[in-house]
PDB file of C-alpha atoms in Angstrom:
ATOM      1  CA  MET A 294       0.244  -0.011  -0.127  1.00  0.00           C
ATOM      2  CA  LYS A 295       1.075   3.364  -0.753  1.00  0.00           C
ATOM      3  CA  THR A 296       1.444   5.933   2.110  1.00  0.00           C
ATOM      4  CA  ILE A 297       0.147   9.626   1.636  1.00  0.00           C
ATOM      5  CA  LEU A 298       1.282  12.300   3.995  1.00  0.00           C
ATOM      6  CA  ILE A 299      -1.263  15.005   4.491  1.00  0.00           C
ATOM      7  CA  VAL A 300       0.182  18.313   5.543  1.00  0.00           C
ATOM      8  CA  ASP A 301      -2.239  21.012   6.406  1.00  0.00           C
ATOM      9  CA  ASP A 302      -3.529  22.991   9.668  1.00  0.00           C
ATOM     10  CA  GLU A 303      -7.082  22.521   9.356  1.00  0.00           C
ATOM     11  CA  PRO A 304      -8.206  19.335  11.154  1.00  0.00           C
ATOM     12  CA  LYS A 305     -11.362  19.156   9.090  1.00  0.00           C
ATOM     13  CA  LEU A 306      -9.627  19.197   5.938  1.00  0.00           C
ATOM     14  CA  ARG A 307      -6.930  16.545   6.802  1.00  0.00           C
ATOM     15  CA  GLU A 308      -9.945  14.138   7.910  1.00  0.00           C
ATOM     16  CA  VAL A 309     -12.012  14.931   4.811  1.00  0.00           C
ATOM     17  CA  VAL A 310      -8.804  13.979   2.362  1.00  0.00           C
ATOM     18  CA  SER A 311      -7.533  11.016   4.422  1.00  0.00           C
ATOM     19  CA  SER A 312     -11.213   9.458   4.503  1.00  0.00           C
ATOM     20  CA  TYR A 313     -11.306   9.831   0.881  1.00  0.00           C
ATOM     21  CA  LEU A 314      -7.730   8.513   0.337  1.00  0.00           C
ATOM     22  CA  LYS A 315      -8.365   5.403   2.473  1.00  0.00           C
ATOM     23  CA  LYS A 316     -11.457   4.480   0.586  1.00  0.00           C
ATOM     24  CA  ASP A 317      -9.410   3.951  -2.217  1.00  0.00           C
ATOM     25  CA  GLY A 318      -6.913   1.757  -0.707  1.00  0.00           C
ATOM     26  CA  PHE A 319      -4.131   4.249   0.516  1.00  0.00           C
ATOM     27  CA  LEU A 320      -2.528   4.543   4.141  1.00  0.00           C
ATOM     28  CA  THR A 321      -2.180   8.109   5.523  1.00  0.00           C
ATOM     29  CA  LEU A 322      -0.007  10.078   7.792  1.00  0.00           C
ATOM     30  CA  GLU A 323      -1.181  13.148   9.193  1.00  0.00           C
ATOM     31  CA  ALA A 324       0.933  16.708   9.926  1.00  0.00           C
ATOM     32  CA  SER A 325      -0.699  20.315  10.998  1.00  0.00           C
ATOM     33  CA  ASN A 326       2.612  21.890  10.813  1.00  0.00           C
ATOM     34  CA  GLY A 327       6.077  21.911   8.823  1.00  0.00           C
ATOM     35  CA  LYS A 328       8.092  20.186  11.768  1.00  0.00           C
ATOM     36  CA  ASP A 329       5.729  17.164  12.086  1.00  0.00           C
ATOM     37  CA  ALA A 330       5.807  16.864   8.462  1.00  0.00           C
ATOM     38  CA  LEU A 331       9.546  16.915   8.051  1.00  0.00           C
ATOM     39  CA  HIS A 332       9.927  14.276  10.977  1.00  0.00           C
ATOM     40  CA  TYR A 333       7.512  12.080   9.117  1.00  0.00           C
ATOM     41  CA  ILE A 334       9.422  12.515   5.745  1.00  0.00           C
ATOM     42  CA  SER A 335      12.838  11.526   7.397  1.00  0.00           C
ATOM     43  CA  THR A 336      11.498   8.686   9.850  1.00  0.00           C
ATOM     44  CA  LYS A 337       8.846   6.994   7.628  1.00  0.00           C
ATOM     45  CA  THR A 338       8.126   5.462   4.294  1.00  0.00           C
ATOM     46  CA  VAL A 339       6.199   8.428   2.424  1.00  0.00           C
ATOM     47  CA  ASP A 340       4.971   8.075  -1.167  1.00  0.00           C
ATOM     48  CA  LEU A 341       3.240  11.279  -1.640  1.00  0.00           C
ATOM     49  CA  VAL A 342       2.885  14.391   0.076  1.00  0.00           C
ATOM     50  CA  VAL A 343      -0.307  16.512  -0.089  1.00  0.00           C
ATOM     51  CA  LEU A 344       1.152  19.857   1.216  1.00  0.00           C
ATOM     52  CA  ASP A 345      -0.605  22.968   2.136  1.00  0.00           C
ATOM     53  CA  LEU A 346       1.307  26.245   1.297  1.00  0.00           C
ATOM     54  CA  MET A 347      -0.357  28.055   4.639  1.00  0.00           C
ATOM     55  CA  LEU A 348       1.059  26.334   7.566  1.00  0.00           C
ATOM     56  CA  PRO A 349       1.729  27.945  11.452  1.00  0.00           C
ATOM     57  CA  ASP A 350       5.432  27.394  11.691  1.00  0.00           C
ATOM     58  CA  MET A 351       6.731  27.793   8.131  1.00  0.00           C
ATOM     59  CA  SER A 352       5.431  28.189   4.686  1.00  0.00           C
ATOM     60  CA  GLY A 353       4.584  25.154   2.474  1.00  0.00           C
ATOM     61  CA  GLU A 354       7.321  26.749  -0.309  1.00  0.00           C
ATOM     62  CA  GLU A 355      10.196  26.389   2.678  1.00  0.00           C
ATOM     63  CA  ILE A 356       9.003  22.767   3.486  1.00  0.00           C
ATOM     64  CA  CYS A 357       8.875  21.775  -0.396  1.00  0.00           C
ATOM     65  CA  GLU A 358      12.304  23.238  -0.794  1.00  0.00           C
ATOM     66  CA  THR A 359      13.741  21.182   2.303  1.00  0.00           C
ATOM     67  CA  ILE A 360      12.313  17.894   1.136  1.00  0.00           C
ATOM     68  CA  ARG A 361      13.547  18.563  -2.519  1.00  0.00           C
ATOM     69  CA  ARG A 362      16.866  18.933  -0.642  1.00  0.00           C
ATOM     70  CA  GLN A 363      16.864  14.946   0.362  1.00  0.00           C
ATOM     71  CA  PHE A 364      14.067  13.283  -1.137  1.00  0.00           C
ATOM     72  CA  SER A 365      12.682  12.718  -4.559  1.00  0.00           C
ATOM     73  CA  VAL A 366       8.867  12.014  -3.064  1.00  0.00           C
ATOM     74  CA  PRO A 367       6.143  13.551  -5.018  1.00  0.00           C
ATOM     75  CA  ILE A 368       4.641  16.715  -3.746  1.00  0.00           C
ATOM     76  CA  LEU A 369       0.945  17.995  -4.618  1.00  0.00           C
ATOM     77  CA  MET A 370       0.611  21.614  -3.317  1.00  0.00           C
ATOM     78  CA  LEU A 371      -2.648  22.780  -1.851  1.00  0.00           C
ATOM     79  CA  THR A 372      -3.177  26.804  -2.035  1.00  0.00           C
ATOM     80  CA  ALA A 373      -5.775  29.288  -2.255  1.00  0.00           C
ATOM     81  CA  LYS A 374      -3.736  31.279  -4.605  1.00  0.00           C
ATOM     82  CA  ILE A 375      -4.560  30.874  -8.272  1.00  0.00           C
ATOM     83  CA  SER A 376      -2.281  32.934 -10.453  1.00  0.00           C
ATOM     84  CA  GLU A 377      -0.427  31.250 -12.920  1.00  0.00           C
ATOM     85  CA  GLU A 378       3.047  32.752 -11.467  1.00  0.00           C
ATOM     86  CA  ASP A 379       1.996  31.443  -8.004  1.00  0.00           C
ATOM     87  CA  ARG A 380       1.701  27.751  -9.523  1.00  0.00           C
ATOM     88  CA  ILE A 381       5.191  28.197 -11.526  1.00  0.00           C
ATOM     89  CA  LYS A 382       6.933  29.434  -8.556  1.00  0.00           C
ATOM     90  CA  GLY A 383       5.805  26.312  -6.922  1.00  0.00           C
ATOM     91  CA  LEU A 384       6.636  24.183  -9.590  1.00  0.00           C
ATOM     92  CA  SER A 385      10.109  25.856  -9.866  1.00  0.00           C
ATOM     93  CA  ILE A 386      10.830  24.913  -6.141  1.00  0.00           C
ATOM     94  CA  GLY A 387      10.029  21.023  -6.738  1.00  0.00           C
ATOM     95  CA  ALA A 388       6.117  20.628  -6.650  1.00  0.00           C
ATOM     96  CA  ASP A 389       4.778  17.862  -8.856  1.00  0.00           C
ATOM     97  CA  ASP A 390       1.227  19.739  -9.121  1.00  0.00           C
ATOM     98  CA  TYR A 391      -1.099  22.074  -7.530  1.00  0.00           C
ATOM     99  CA  MET A 392      -4.647  22.127  -6.522  1.00  0.00           C
ATOM    100  CA  ILE A 393      -6.674  25.027  -5.661  1.00  0.00           C
ATOM    101  CA  LYS A 394      -8.634  25.671  -2.554  1.00  0.00           C
ATOM    102  CA  PRO A 395     -11.518  25.011  -2.111  1.00  0.00           C
ATOM    103  CA  PHE A 396     -11.130  21.620  -4.142  1.00  0.00           C
ATOM    104  CA  SER A 397     -13.253  18.156  -4.641  1.00  0.00           C
ATOM    105  CA  PRO A 398     -11.726  15.276  -2.373  1.00  0.00           C
ATOM    106  CA  ARG A 399     -12.781  12.888  -5.611  1.00  0.00           C
ATOM    107  CA  GLU A 400     -10.293  15.079  -7.774  1.00  0.00           C
ATOM    108  CA  LEU A 401      -7.524  15.011  -5.213  1.00  0.00           C
ATOM    109  CA  VAL A 402      -7.528  11.066  -4.888  1.00  0.00           C
ATOM    110  CA  LEU A 403      -7.470  11.247  -8.755  1.00  0.00           C
ATOM    111  CA  ARG A 404      -4.495  13.668  -8.915  1.00  0.00           C
ATOM    112  CA  VAL A 405      -2.623  11.525  -6.281  1.00  0.00           C
ATOM    113  CA  LYS A 406      -3.271   8.406  -8.428  1.00  0.00           C
ATOM    114  CA  THR A 407      -1.935  10.042 -11.617  1.00  0.00           C
ATOM    115  CA  ILE A 408       1.447  11.542  -9.960  1.00  0.00           C
ATOM    116  CA  LEU A 409       2.043   8.277  -8.266  1.00  0.00           C
ATOM    117  CA  ARG A 410       1.393   6.593 -11.488  1.00  0.00           C
ATOM    118  CA  ARG A 411       3.516   8.827 -13.895  1.00  0.00           C
ATOM    119  CA  SER A 412       6.519   8.753 -11.301  1.00  0.00           C
ATOM    120  CA  GLY A 413       6.436   4.895 -11.434  1.00  0.00           C
ATOM    121  CA  GLU A 414       6.474   4.737 -15.337  1.00  0.00           C
ATOM    122  CA  GLY A 415      10.118   6.061 -15.750  1.00  0.00           C
ATOM    123  CA  GLU A 416      11.976   3.163 -17.033  1.00  0.00           C
ATOM    124  CA  LEU A 417      14.557   2.799 -19.821  1.00  0.00           C
ATOM    125  CA  LEU A 418      14.908  -0.796 -21.505  1.00  0.00           C
ATOM    126  CA  ALA A 419      18.652  -0.700 -20.301  1.00  0.00           C
ATOM    127  CA  GLU A 420      19.719  -0.415 -16.638  1.00  0.00           C
ATOM    128  CA  GLN A 421      21.814   2.053 -16.902  1.00  0.00           C
ATOM    129  CA  ILE A 422      23.008   4.717 -19.696  1.00  0.00           C
ATOM    130  CA  THR A 423      25.832   6.759 -19.424  1.00  0.00           C
ATOM    131  CA  TYR A 424      27.120  10.343 -21.609  1.00  0.00           C
ATOM    132  CA  ASN A 425      30.138  11.812 -22.245  1.00  0.00           C
ATOM    133  CA  ASP A 426      32.503   9.143 -20.268  1.00  0.00           C
ATOM    134  CA  GLY A 427      30.188   8.682 -17.588  1.00  0.00           C
ATOM    135  CA  GLU A 428      29.784  12.711 -16.605  1.00  0.00           C
ATOM    136  CA  LEU A 429      25.896  11.851 -17.053  1.00  0.00           C
ATOM    137  CA  LYS A 430      24.419   8.469 -15.979  1.00  0.00           C
ATOM    138  CA  ILE A 431      20.859   7.701 -15.565  1.00  0.00           C
ATOM    139  CA  ALA A 432      20.386   4.250 -13.640  1.00  0.00           C
ATOM    140  CA  SER A 433      17.124   3.433 -14.445  1.00  0.00           C
ATOM    141  CA  ASP A 434      16.740   0.490 -12.423  1.00  0.00           C
ATOM    142  CA  LYS A 435      17.135   2.212  -9.294  1.00  0.00           C
ATOM    143  CA  GLN A 436      15.606   5.932 -10.677  1.00  0.00           C
ATOM    144  CA  GLU A 437      18.892   7.571  -9.853  1.00  0.00           C
ATOM    145  CA  VAL A 438      20.882   9.844 -11.727  1.00  0.00           C
ATOM    146  CA  PHE A 439      24.517  10.861 -11.237  1.00  0.00           C
ATOM    147  CA  VAL A 440      26.385  13.990 -12.501  1.00  0.00           C
ATOM    148  CA  LYS A 441      30.223  13.426 -12.327  1.00  0.00           C
ATOM    149  CA  GLY A 442      29.684  10.584  -9.704  1.00  0.00           C
ATOM    150  CA  GLN A 443      27.248  12.511  -7.534  1.00  0.00           C
ATOM    151  CA  LEU A 444      23.969  11.765  -7.061  1.00  0.00           C
ATOM    152  CA  VAL A 445      21.614  14.169  -8.314  1.00  0.00           C
ATOM    153  CA  ASN A 446      18.087  14.244  -6.523  1.00  0.00           C
ATOM    154  CA  LEU A 447      15.208  14.547  -9.232  1.00  0.00           C
ATOM    155  CA  THR A 448      11.876  15.098  -8.769  1.00  0.00           C
ATOM    156  CA  PRO A 449       9.510  12.474 -10.040  1.00  0.00           C
ATOM    157  CA  ASN A 450       8.389  14.637 -12.895  1.00  0.00           C
ATOM    158  CA  GLU A 451      12.341  15.874 -13.728  1.00  0.00           C
ATOM    159  CA  PHE A 452      13.099  12.183 -13.823  1.00  0.00           C
ATOM    160  CA  LYS A 453      10.220  11.302 -16.040  1.00  0.00           C
ATOM    161  CA  LEU A 454      11.131  14.154 -18.423  1.00  0.00           C
ATOM    162  CA  LEU A 455      14.789  12.708 -18.700  1.00  0.00           C
ATOM    163  CA  ILE A 456      13.761   9.398 -19.132  1.00  0.00           C
ATOM    164  CA  THR A 457      11.369  10.508 -21.880  1.00  0.00           C
ATOM    165  CA  PHE A 458      14.195  12.468 -23.742  1.00  0.00           C
ATOM    166  CA  ALA A 459      16.523   9.730 -23.007  1.00  0.00           C
ATOM    167  CA  ARG A 460      14.319   7.322 -24.830  1.00  0.00           C
ATOM    168  CA  HIS A 461      14.355   9.294 -27.828  1.00  0.00           C
ATOM    169  CA  PRO A 462      17.924  10.851 -28.440  1.00  0.00           C
ATOM    170  CA  ASN A 463      17.889  13.741 -30.805  1.00  0.00           C
ATOM    171  CA  ARG A 464      13.748  13.562 -31.259  1.00  0.00           C
ATOM    172  CA  ILE A 465      12.179  16.852 -31.349  1.00  0.00           C
ATOM    173  CA  PHE A 466       9.492  17.161 -28.808  1.00  0.00           C
ATOM    174  CA  SER A 467       6.936  19.801 -28.832  1.00  0.00           C
ATOM    175  CA  ARG A 468       5.683  21.437 -25.261  1.00  0.00           C
ATOM    176  CA  ASP A 469       2.384  19.815 -25.941  1.00  0.00           C
ATOM    177  CA  GLU A 470       3.768  16.213 -26.471  1.00  0.00           C
ATOM    178  CA  LEU A 471       5.775  16.646 -23.390  1.00  0.00           C
ATOM    179  CA  ILE A 472       2.736  17.888 -21.210  1.00  0.00           C
ATOM    180  CA  GLU A 473       0.954  15.267 -22.263  1.00  0.00           C
ATOM    181  CA  LYS A 474       3.569  12.383 -21.471  1.00  0.00           C
ATOM    182  CA  ILE A 475       4.840  13.882 -18.215  1.00  0.00           C
ATOM    183  CA  LEU A 476       1.569  15.754 -16.731  1.00  0.00           C
ATOM    184  CA  GLY A 477      -0.887  13.868 -18.504  1.00  0.00           C
ATOM    185  CA  PHE A 478      -3.460  14.529 -21.261  1.00  0.00           C
ATOM    186  CA  ASP A 479      -5.915  15.843 -18.616  1.00  0.00           C
ATOM    187  CA  TYR A 480      -3.583  18.622 -17.370  1.00  0.00           C
ATOM    188  CA  GLU A 481      -4.962  22.357 -17.707  1.00  0.00           C
ATOM    189  CA  GLY A 482      -2.008  24.231 -17.050  1.00  0.00           C
ATOM    190  CA  GLY A 483       0.054  26.126 -19.745  1.00  0.00           C
ATOM    191  CA  THR A 484       3.243  25.084 -21.827  1.00  0.00           C
ATOM    192  CA  ARG A 485       5.524  27.394 -19.205  1.00  0.00           C
ATOM    193  CA  THR A 486       4.924  24.418 -16.857  1.00  0.00           C
ATOM    194  CA  ILE A 487       7.385  22.480 -19.127  1.00  0.00           C
ATOM    195  CA  ASP A 488       9.390  25.331 -19.788  1.00  0.00           C
ATOM    196  CA  GLN A 489       9.962  25.338 -15.849  1.00  0.00           C
ATOM    197  CA  HIS A 490      10.741  21.949 -15.312  1.00  0.00           C
ATOM    198  CA  VAL A 491      13.541  21.749 -18.384  1.00  0.00           C
ATOM    199  CA  LYS A 492      15.052  24.605 -16.470  1.00  0.00           C
ATOM    200  CA  ASN A 493      15.042  23.006 -13.488  1.00  0.00           C
ATOM    201  CA  LEU A 494      16.287  19.667 -14.857  1.00  0.00           C
ATOM    202  CA  ARG A 495      19.230  21.481 -16.999  1.00  0.00           C
ATOM    203  CA  HIS A 496      20.285  23.312 -13.603  1.00  0.00           C
ATOM    204  CA  LYS A 497      20.599  19.928 -11.933  1.00  0.00           C
ATOM    205  CA  ILE A 498      22.505  17.956 -14.963  1.00  0.00           C
ATOM    206  CA  GLU A 499      24.239  20.605 -17.046  1.00  0.00           C
ATOM    207  CA  ASN A 500      27.692  22.198 -16.341  1.00  0.00           C
ATOM    208  CA  ASN A 501      26.394  25.484 -18.009  1.00  0.00           C
ATOM    209  CA  PRO A 502      22.496  25.458 -17.856  1.00  0.00           C
ATOM    210  CA  LYS A 503      22.600  28.599 -19.690  1.00  0.00           C
ATOM    211  CA  ALA A 504      24.414  26.703 -22.750  1.00  0.00           C
ATOM    212  CA  PRO A 505      22.834  23.178 -22.222  1.00  0.00           C
ATOM    213  CA  LYS A 506      24.320  20.405 -24.087  1.00  0.00           C
ATOM    214  CA  TYR A 507      21.992  17.538 -23.010  1.00  0.00           C
ATOM    215  CA  ILE A 508      18.545  19.346 -23.277  1.00  0.00           C
ATOM    216  CA  VAL A 509      18.693  21.454 -26.365  1.00  0.00           C
ATOM    217  CA  THR A 510      16.134  24.071 -27.455  1.00  0.00           C
ATOM    218  CA  VAL A 511      14.640  23.701 -30.886  1.00  0.00           C
ATOM    219  CA  PHE A 512      13.320  27.356 -31.800  1.00  0.00           C
ATOM    220  CA  ALA A 513       9.776  27.623 -32.429  1.00  0.00           C
ATOM    221  CA  MET A 514       9.474  23.567 -31.944  1.00  0.00           C
ATOM    222  CA  GLY A 515      10.359  22.352 -28.694  1.00  0.00           C
ATOM    223  CA  TYR A 516      13.211  20.514 -26.848  1.00  0.00           C
ATOM    224  CA  LYS A 517      15.308  17.574 -27.827  1.00  0.00           C
ATOM    225  CA  PHE A 518      18.065  15.516 -26.141  1.00  0.00           C
ATOM    226  CA  THR A 519      21.575  15.202 -27.759  1.00  0.00           C
ATOM    227  CA  GLY A 520      24.958  13.271 -26.956  1.00  0.00           C
ATOM    228  CA  GLY A 521      25.021   9.722 -27.478  1.00  0.00           C
ATOM    229  CA  GLY A 522      25.157   7.187 -24.619  1.00  0.00           C
ATOM    230  CA  SER A 523      26.427   3.842 -23.838  1.00  0.00           C
ATOM    231  CA  HIS A 524      24.001   0.909 -22.502  1.00  0.00           C
ATOM    232  CA  VAL A 525      24.558  -1.478 -19.655  1.00  0.00           C
TER     233      VAL A 525
END
């Protein structure tokens, strides 16, 4: 069973969300503040975090950034903020999806299932692929990525994006194609979301994100992955 951590300072909301998730076969943990949430993340097996942005001891953004420095667990943010800029900011610090309050608990369960399904799909045919004499290594069997021998902490969406590119080197992907592959055909956000994920991924795997050698922008068309890899 997958375990979902619900982080919100509203007891009623946690109760309702937990109830719906349990009906669909999930285990749940509940935290009313950031300190307890980070404790659970560090000491329990958590498969996804439902994270409110407004908490009494620290902001959801701060918690998200703290989690991302150590863990790749998917994060679904809850917020009353509705602007595209707010959503882009959340994605830029590592959130995998956004839901705006008030929301349908049934839709939240569907979003959780979708995120978990996406995060589990990122597999290559080869167990490992290396690029540039081992500078970049994708260990598909362990869902790990190494740059110059150092483990890089990617979010589930970033890993899925990298795997999608690596499966089809030199193929040009439009932003709409990447949205469907990474975020799902029913995703309602704009293409800037993909641009932000690409930007985040470049910062983690490229020597110079402003002059990338792996994930290259193709003007007016989208992105492609370059650099021949060796399979193991």
